[in-house]
Amino acid sequence: MSAERTQKALRLAESLIDCPEAEWLTELERAAPGDPELHELVVGILRSSGQVLDPPDDNTLRSLVGRVLADAGPADDVDLSAAIEGIPEWYEVDRLVGRGGSSVVFRARDRRSGEWVAIKLFRVADQGDLAPRARREIRIGTQLDHPGIVPVLQAGEAGRYSFLVMPYFEGGTLRDRLDASGPLPIATAVSITLRAAEALMYAHRRGVVHRDVKPENFLMQGDRPSLTDFGIAHEFEVDVNTFRTAPGQVIGTVSYMSPERAAGGKDDPRSDLYSLGCVFHEMVTGEPPFLGATPQSVRSKHLTDPLDSPPRPRPTVPPGIVAILDRLLAESIADRFTDAEAVVEALQSID
């Protein structure tokens, strides 16, 4: 994306801060007729900034966009457009496609190949654990080479940001699929879980525990998932003590969190298998194994509540699937599958 086009998008977004959302597209067509990609970028900026500052203040949209990426620190300390301009020139940035607490993701076209890619930007200038997380995701992503793991095509620095480039997945995430369709056909759920278990087997054999296996972290190409986001992964062969977080610290997403991780204690590759079991459970039933009104209540249920077997939301789940779920979701690590290879073998043996 050229500097002129970036500035135009920011100016348009700034002009529409006080405009009702229902009127955005009409106003954009009036201001920039026949340019739907620019319209989409401006709408993405407005929606992101509106979620961070409500109501918006008088800062420029460039600062607002920066605060989408960095929750801490003064808004005028961030210049996201400069980061975009720092991305290698052969990537033509198209539009904003996602954001998290520590990063934003843009779709871009690689002018050399004509292929769409996703560019993830991390702000590394902040204090705290964001910089190590970004560097960890980049380092681990460049070391893993498996068809079930999203590859890192390129990584580098752009201004105050680190970036990594990945293939762009038109199919969205497994979360998108589940939200749109609910429970999946049993055969589809088994196929997705099998490929995910193969990816985890590969990562575990290379000393990497993912620690945040959930539907949002599987990018879909048809029915083929690819695991992404190794930002909180641990490289467990380096030091066995790296399994343990700081006292009282819990890392991960509670609906898919193993009991040992929910307790803030020691975890190992079988913790990833528990999380995979939660994802498998949701694919076949439409729900994670434990629900609650608050994250704290869900976390507590992982620690204390027995698993419904067969699953309450879909009692017709075949017995072979129920048996695999029971082992994946065993409260005690010792009662789970010994490793991801055993999960792969169990799934492959289903009639």
Short mmCIF file of C-alpha atoms in Angstrom, two decimals:
data_model
loop_
_atom_site.label_atom_id
_atom_site.label_comp_id
_atom_site.label_asym_id
_atom_site.label_seq_id
_atom_site.Cartn_x
_atom_site.Cartn_y
_atom_site.Cartn_z
CA MET A 1 0.00 0.00 0.00
CA SER A 2 1.43 3.37 -0.97
CA ALA A 3 1.97 6.12 1.58
CA GLU A 4 -0.62 8.25 -0.26
CA ARG A 5 -3.24 5.50 -0.07
CA THR A 6 -2.50 4.88 3.62
CA GLN A 7 -2.96 8.58 4.37
CA LYS A 8 -6.20 8.64 2.37
CA ALA A 9 -7.61 5.71 4.37
CA LEU A 10 -6.67 7.39 7.64
CA ARG A 11 -8.18 10.72 6.60
CA LEU A 12 -11.42 9.06 5.50
CA ALA A 13 -11.67 7.11 8.72
CA GLU A 14 -11.04 10.23 10.78
CA SER A 15 -13.78 12.08 8.90
CA LEU A 16 -16.30 9.34 9.73
CA ILE A 17 -15.65 9.02 13.48
CA ASP A 18 -18.94 10.71 14.36
CA CYS A 19 -20.89 9.18 11.47
CA PRO A 20 -23.37 6.36 12.26
CA GLU A 21 -22.09 2.98 11.10
CA ALA A 22 -25.13 2.48 8.88
CA GLU A 23 -24.02 5.47 6.80
CA TRP A 24 -20.33 4.57 6.42
CA LEU A 25 -20.55 2.86 3.03
CA THR A 26 -22.75 5.60 1.56
CA GLU A 27 -20.32 8.26 2.68
CA LEU A 28 -17.32 6.26 1.48
CA GLU A 29 -18.85 5.77 -1.96
CA ARG A 30 -19.42 9.50 -2.14
CA ALA A 31 -15.86 10.34 -1.05
CA ALA A 32 -14.03 7.54 -2.92
CA PRO A 33 -16.34 6.13 -5.61
CA GLY A 34 -15.61 2.71 -7.11
CA ASP A 35 -12.93 1.68 -4.60
CA PRO A 36 -14.42 -1.17 -2.49
CA GLU A 37 -11.02 -2.32 -1.17
CA LEU A 38 -10.34 1.14 0.25
CA HIS A 39 -13.87 1.19 1.71
CA GLU A 40 -13.22 -2.15 3.43
CA LEU A 41 -9.94 -0.93 4.90
CA VAL A 42 -11.56 2.24 6.28
CA VAL A 43 -14.43 0.25 7.82
CA GLY A 44 -11.92 -2.10 9.44
CA ILE A 45 -10.03 0.86 10.93
CA LEU A 46 -13.23 2.42 12.24
CA ARG A 47 -14.49 -0.78 13.83
CA SER A 48 -11.15 -1.51 15.46
CA SER A 49 -10.69 1.99 16.80
CA GLY A 50 -14.26 2.16 18.02
CA GLN A 51 -13.73 -0.90 20.16
CA VAL A 52 -10.72 0.72 21.83
CA LEU A 53 -11.94 4.27 22.40
CA ASP A 54 -15.66 4.78 22.95
CA PRO A 55 -16.47 7.57 22.43
CA PRO A 56 -13.46 8.47 20.25
CA ASP A 57 -11.38 11.45 21.32
CA ASP A 58 -9.80 14.09 19.10
CA ASN A 59 -6.58 12.17 18.37
CA THR A 60 -5.86 11.39 14.77
CA LEU A 61 -6.95 7.99 13.44
CA ARG A 62 -3.31 7.00 13.11
CA SER A 63 -3.00 7.15 16.87
CA LEU A 64 -6.31 5.34 17.29
CA VAL A 65 -5.18 2.52 15.07
CA GLY A 66 -1.97 2.31 17.02
CA ARG A 67 -3.92 1.80 20.23
CA VAL A 68 -5.65 -1.19 18.68
CA LEU A 69 -2.22 -2.77 18.64
CA ALA A 70 -0.85 -1.47 21.93
CA ASP A 71 -3.25 -1.15 24.84
CA ALA A 72 -0.60 0.42 27.06
CA GLY A 73 1.28 3.66 26.57
CA PRO A 74 0.27 7.03 25.11
CA ALA A 75 -1.62 6.93 21.85
CA ASP A 76 0.71 9.39 20.14
CA ASP A 77 3.66 7.06 20.78
CA VAL A 78 2.47 4.66 18.09
CA ASP A 79 2.64 5.00 14.32
CA LEU A 80 1.11 1.95 12.69
CA SER A 81 1.14 3.45 9.21
CA ALA A 82 4.94 3.81 9.49
CA ALA A 83 5.13 0.12 10.36
CA ILE A 84 3.11 -0.75 7.27
CA GLU A 85 5.45 1.35 5.16
CA GLY A 86 8.39 -0.54 6.69
CA ILE A 87 7.16 -3.89 5.38
CA PRO A 88 9.18 -5.05 2.34
CA GLU A 89 8.03 -3.31 -0.82
CA TRP A 90 7.07 -6.52 -2.61
CA TYR A 91 4.11 -6.91 -0.22
CA GLU A 92 1.15 -4.74 -1.22
CA VAL A 93 -0.91 -4.34 1.95
CA ASP A 94 -4.59 -4.65 1.14
CA ARG A 95 -6.73 -4.52 4.28
CA LEU A 96 -7.00 -5.19 7.99
CA VAL A 97 -8.37 -8.70 8.61
CA GLY A 98 -7.93 -9.27 12.34
CA ARG A 99 -6.54 -8.04 15.60
CA GLY A 100 -5.71 -9.33 19.07
CA GLY A 101 -4.45 -7.86 22.29
CA SER A 102 -0.87 -7.78 21.03
CA SER A 103 -1.02 -7.75 17.25
CA VAL A 104 -2.91 -6.87 14.10
CA VAL A 105 -3.12 -8.88 10.89
CA PHE A 106 -3.32 -7.49 7.36
CA ARG A 107 -3.99 -9.25 4.11
CA ALA A 108 -1.40 -8.42 1.45
CA ARG A 109 -0.47 -9.54 -2.02
CA ASP A 110 3.03 -10.77 -2.75
CA ARG A 111 3.86 -8.95 -5.99
CA ARG A 112 6.48 -11.57 -6.84
CA SER A 113 4.10 -14.52 -6.88
CA GLY A 114 0.68 -12.88 -7.01
CA GLU A 115 -0.34 -14.91 -3.92
CA TRP A 116 -2.26 -13.52 -0.97
CA VAL A 117 -0.41 -13.59 2.36
CA ALA A 118 -1.20 -12.56 5.93
CA ILE A 119 1.15 -10.13 7.66
CA LYS A 120 1.05 -10.11 11.45
CA LEU A 121 2.45 -7.02 13.18
CA PHE A 122 3.57 -7.06 16.83
CA ARG A 123 4.52 -3.91 18.72
CA VAL A 124 7.78 -4.80 20.46
CA ALA A 125 8.67 -1.41 21.94
CA ASP A 126 6.41 -1.90 24.99
CA GLN A 127 7.63 -3.15 28.33
CA GLY A 128 6.26 -6.43 29.68
CA ASP A 129 6.06 -9.82 27.99
CA LEU A 130 4.86 -8.76 24.54
CA ALA A 131 8.31 -8.54 22.96
CA PRO A 132 9.38 -12.02 24.13
CA ARG A 133 6.06 -13.45 22.95
CA ALA A 134 6.46 -11.94 19.48
CA ARG A 135 10.05 -13.15 19.21
CA ARG A 136 9.05 -16.61 20.45
CA GLU A 137 6.28 -16.94 17.87
CA ILE A 138 8.63 -15.85 15.10
CA ARG A 139 11.46 -18.13 16.25
CA ILE A 140 9.31 -21.23 16.73
CA GLY A 141 7.30 -20.58 13.58
CA THR A 142 10.41 -20.47 11.43
CA GLN A 143 11.69 -23.74 12.94
CA LEU A 144 8.58 -25.87 12.39
CA ASP A 145 7.91 -27.34 8.95
CA HIS A 146 4.77 -29.48 8.84
CA PRO A 147 1.67 -29.38 6.59
CA GLY A 148 -0.55 -29.08 9.66
CA ILE A 149 1.30 -26.02 11.02
CA VAL A 150 1.02 -22.57 9.46
CA PRO A 151 4.49 -21.75 8.07
CA VAL A 152 6.29 -18.46 8.61
CA LEU A 153 7.35 -17.28 5.16
CA GLN A 154 9.34 -14.27 6.31
CA ALA A 155 9.97 -12.30 9.49
CA GLY A 156 11.63 -9.00 10.28
CA GLU A 157 11.37 -5.56 11.86
CA ALA A 158 9.32 -2.60 10.64
CA GLY A 159 9.80 0.55 12.71
CA ARG A 160 8.72 -0.20 16.28
CA TYR A 161 7.16 -3.46 15.17
CA SER A 162 8.14 -7.01 14.44
CA PHE A 163 6.29 -8.73 11.63
CA LEU A 164 5.86 -12.20 10.27
CA VAL A 165 4.40 -13.25 6.95
CA MET A 166 2.22 -16.36 6.61
CA PRO A 167 0.02 -17.86 3.91
CA TYR A 168 -3.46 -16.31 3.82
CA PHE A 169 -6.27 -18.79 4.50
CA GLU A 170 -9.52 -17.90 2.74
CA GLY A 171 -11.40 -20.44 4.87
CA GLY A 172 -11.02 -18.50 8.10
CA THR A 173 -10.65 -20.29 11.42
CA LEU A 174 -12.22 -23.38 12.90
CA ARG A 175 -14.03 -20.99 15.26
CA ASP A 176 -15.63 -19.32 12.23
CA ARG A 177 -16.73 -22.75 10.98
CA LEU A 178 -18.24 -23.78 14.31
CA ASP A 179 -20.00 -20.46 14.80
CA ALA A 180 -21.54 -20.75 11.34
CA SER A 181 -22.54 -24.42 11.34
CA GLY A 182 -22.57 -25.74 14.89
CA PRO A 183 -21.58 -29.40 15.37
CA LEU A 184 -19.67 -30.94 12.48
CA PRO A 185 -20.30 -34.34 10.90
CA ILE A 186 -18.52 -37.00 12.93
CA ALA A 187 -16.25 -37.97 10.02
CA THR A 188 -15.23 -34.33 9.49
CA ALA A 189 -14.52 -33.83 13.20
CA VAL A 190 -12.38 -36.97 13.29
CA SER A 191 -10.45 -35.89 10.18
CA ILE A 192 -9.74 -32.42 11.60
CA THR A 193 -8.70 -33.84 14.98
CA LEU A 194 -6.42 -36.39 13.32
CA ARG A 195 -4.57 -33.73 11.32
CA ALA A 196 -4.32 -31.54 14.42
CA ALA A 197 -2.91 -34.45 16.45
CA GLU A 198 -0.33 -35.08 13.72
CA ALA A 199 0.73 -31.42 13.91
CA LEU A 200 1.05 -31.62 17.70
CA MET A 201 3.00 -34.89 17.42
CA TYR A 202 5.49 -33.13 15.13
CA ALA A 203 5.79 -30.08 17.44
CA HIS A 204 6.12 -32.19 20.61
CA ARG A 205 8.87 -34.31 19.06
CA ARG A 206 10.77 -31.08 18.48
CA GLY A 207 10.36 -29.95 22.05
CA VAL A 208 7.50 -27.47 21.58
CA VAL A 209 4.29 -27.41 23.64
CA HIS A 210 1.71 -25.06 22.10
CA ARG A 211 -0.26 -24.25 25.31
CA ASP A 212 -3.17 -22.51 23.55
CA VAL A 213 -4.86 -25.13 21.35
CA LYS A 214 -8.35 -23.78 20.54
CA PRO A 215 -10.61 -23.34 17.49
CA GLU A 216 -9.37 -19.77 16.94
CA ASN A 217 -5.85 -21.08 16.37
CA PHE A 218 -6.72 -23.48 13.55
CA LEU A 219 -6.81 -21.88 10.10
CA MET A 220 -8.93 -23.83 7.65
CA GLN A 221 -8.43 -24.76 4.01
CA GLY A 222 -11.53 -26.80 3.28
CA ASP A 223 -11.57 -29.46 6.01
CA ARG A 224 -7.81 -29.28 6.55
CA PRO A 225 -6.72 -27.36 9.67
CA SER A 226 -3.34 -25.74 10.19
CA LEU A 227 -2.22 -24.80 13.70
CA THR A 228 -1.02 -21.25 14.26
CA ASP A 229 -0.07 -18.80 17.05
CA PHE A 230 2.86 -20.24 18.96
CA GLY A 231 3.21 -17.02 20.96
CA ILE A 232 2.85 -18.67 24.39
CA ALA A 233 4.46 -21.99 23.42
CA HIS A 234 7.24 -23.48 25.53
CA GLU A 235 10.33 -25.27 24.31
CA PHE A 236 10.34 -27.98 26.95
CA GLU A 237 13.57 -29.78 26.07
CA VAL A 238 15.64 -26.71 26.86
CA ASP A 239 14.81 -26.78 30.58
CA VAL A 240 12.24 -28.96 32.29
CA ASN A 241 11.43 -26.05 34.62
CA THR A 242 10.08 -24.01 31.71
CA PHE A 243 6.87 -25.99 32.08
CA ARG A 244 6.02 -23.97 35.16
CA THR A 245 4.64 -20.46 34.87
CA ALA A 246 5.22 -17.78 37.45
CA PRO A 247 3.36 -18.45 40.72
CA GLY A 248 -0.37 -17.87 40.25
CA GLN A 249 0.03 -17.14 36.53
CA VAL A 250 -2.38 -18.91 34.18
CA ILE A 251 -1.71 -18.80 30.44
CA GLY A 252 -4.19 -19.94 27.80
CA THR A 253 -7.94 -19.85 27.09
CA VAL A 254 -10.12 -21.22 29.88
CA SER A 255 -12.64 -23.19 27.78
CA TYR A 256 -9.78 -25.32 26.38
CA MET A 257 -7.42 -25.28 29.37
CA SER A 258 -6.16 -28.43 31.05
CA PRO A 259 -6.71 -28.83 34.81
CA GLU A 260 -2.98 -28.59 35.55
CA ARG A 261 -2.68 -25.42 33.53
CA ALA A 262 -5.84 -23.97 35.11
CA ALA A 263 -4.21 -24.52 38.50
CA GLY A 264 -1.15 -22.54 37.38
CA GLY A 265 1.08 -25.57 37.82
CA LYS A 266 3.24 -27.86 35.78
CA ASP A 267 2.11 -28.92 32.31
CA ASP A 268 3.58 -31.02 29.52
CA PRO A 269 2.66 -32.18 25.99
CA ARG A 270 -0.36 -34.05 27.38
CA SER A 271 -1.80 -30.68 28.37
CA ASP A 272 -2.04 -29.90 24.65
CA LEU A 273 -3.87 -33.22 24.20
CA TYR A 274 -6.46 -32.19 26.79
CA SER A 275 -7.01 -28.92 24.91
CA LEU A 276 -7.32 -30.85 21.65
CA GLY A 277 -9.95 -33.02 23.39
CA CYS A 278 -11.92 -29.86 24.27
CA VAL A 279 -11.82 -28.80 20.60
CA PHE A 280 -12.83 -32.31 19.46
CA HIS A 281 -15.70 -32.28 21.98
CA GLU A 282 -16.94 -28.96 20.61
CA MET A 283 -16.75 -30.19 17.02
CA VAL A 284 -18.91 -33.25 17.73
CA THR A 285 -21.36 -31.69 20.23
CA GLY A 286 -21.41 -27.97 19.46
CA GLU A 287 -20.11 -27.09 22.94
CA PRO A 288 -16.82 -27.24 24.87
CA PRO A 289 -16.90 -29.84 27.66
CA PHE A 290 -17.48 -27.25 30.40
CA LEU A 291 -19.57 -24.09 30.31
CA GLY A 292 -19.99 -21.38 32.92
CA ALA A 293 -21.15 -17.83 33.50
CA THR A 294 -17.61 -16.53 34.07
CA PRO A 295 -14.07 -17.58 33.11
CA GLN A 296 -13.45 -18.37 36.78
CA SER A 297 -16.37 -20.81 36.91
CA VAL A 298 -15.23 -22.58 33.74
CA ARG A 299 -11.71 -22.84 35.11
CA SER A 300 -13.08 -24.35 38.32
CA LYS A 301 -15.08 -26.96 36.40
CA HIS A 302 -11.96 -28.13 34.56
CA LEU A 303 -10.41 -28.71 37.99
CA THR A 304 -13.32 -30.41 39.78
CA ASP A 305 -16.27 -31.47 37.59
CA PRO A 306 -16.61 -34.93 36.02
CA LEU A 307 -17.00 -35.14 32.25
CA ASP A 308 -20.40 -36.11 30.84
CA SER A 309 -19.98 -39.45 29.07
CA PRO A 310 -21.54 -39.82 26.60
CA PRO A 311 -21.58 -36.06 25.91
CA ARG A 312 -24.84 -34.52 27.08
CA PRO A 313 -25.41 -32.25 24.05
CA ARG A 314 -25.13 -35.16 21.58
CA PRO A 315 -25.67 -38.52 23.30
CA THR A 316 -25.60 -40.38 19.97
CA VAL A 317 -21.84 -39.87 19.57
CA PRO A 318 -20.38 -43.30 18.63
CA PRO A 319 -18.82 -45.24 21.53
CA GLY A 320 -15.38 -45.21 19.87
CA ILE A 321 -15.42 -41.39 19.80
CA VAL A 322 -16.62 -41.25 23.40
CA ALA A 323 -13.74 -43.48 24.49
CA ILE A 324 -11.19 -41.21 22.81
CA LEU A 325 -12.78 -38.10 24.34
CA ASP A 326 -12.73 -39.72 27.78
CA ARG A 327 -8.99 -40.34 27.54
CA LEU A 328 -8.14 -36.96 26.03
CA LEU A 329 -10.15 -35.18 28.73
CA ALA A 330 -9.04 -37.23 31.72
CA GLU A 331 -8.46 -34.95 34.70
CA SER A 332 -5.19 -36.65 35.58
CA ILE A 333 -2.32 -36.42 33.09
CA ALA A 334 -1.46 -40.05 33.87
CA ASP A 335 -4.88 -41.20 32.60
CA ARG A 336 -4.57 -39.50 29.21
CA PHE A 337 -2.97 -40.80 26.05
CA THR A 338 0.77 -41.07 26.57
CA ASP A 339 1.52 -38.81 23.60
CA ALA A 340 0.09 -37.38 20.39
CA GLU A 341 1.23 -40.43 18.42
CA ALA A 342 -1.12 -42.58 20.52
CA VAL A 343 -3.96 -40.16 19.71
CA VAL A 344 -3.19 -40.44 16.00
CA GLU A 345 -3.26 -44.24 16.21
CA ALA A 346 -6.58 -44.22 18.09
CA LEU A 347 -8.22 -41.89 15.57
CA GLN A 348 -6.90 -43.91 12.63
CA SER A 349 -8.39 -47.09 14.13
CA ILE A 350 -11.95 -45.72 14.19
CA ASP A 351 -14.20 -47.79 11.91
#
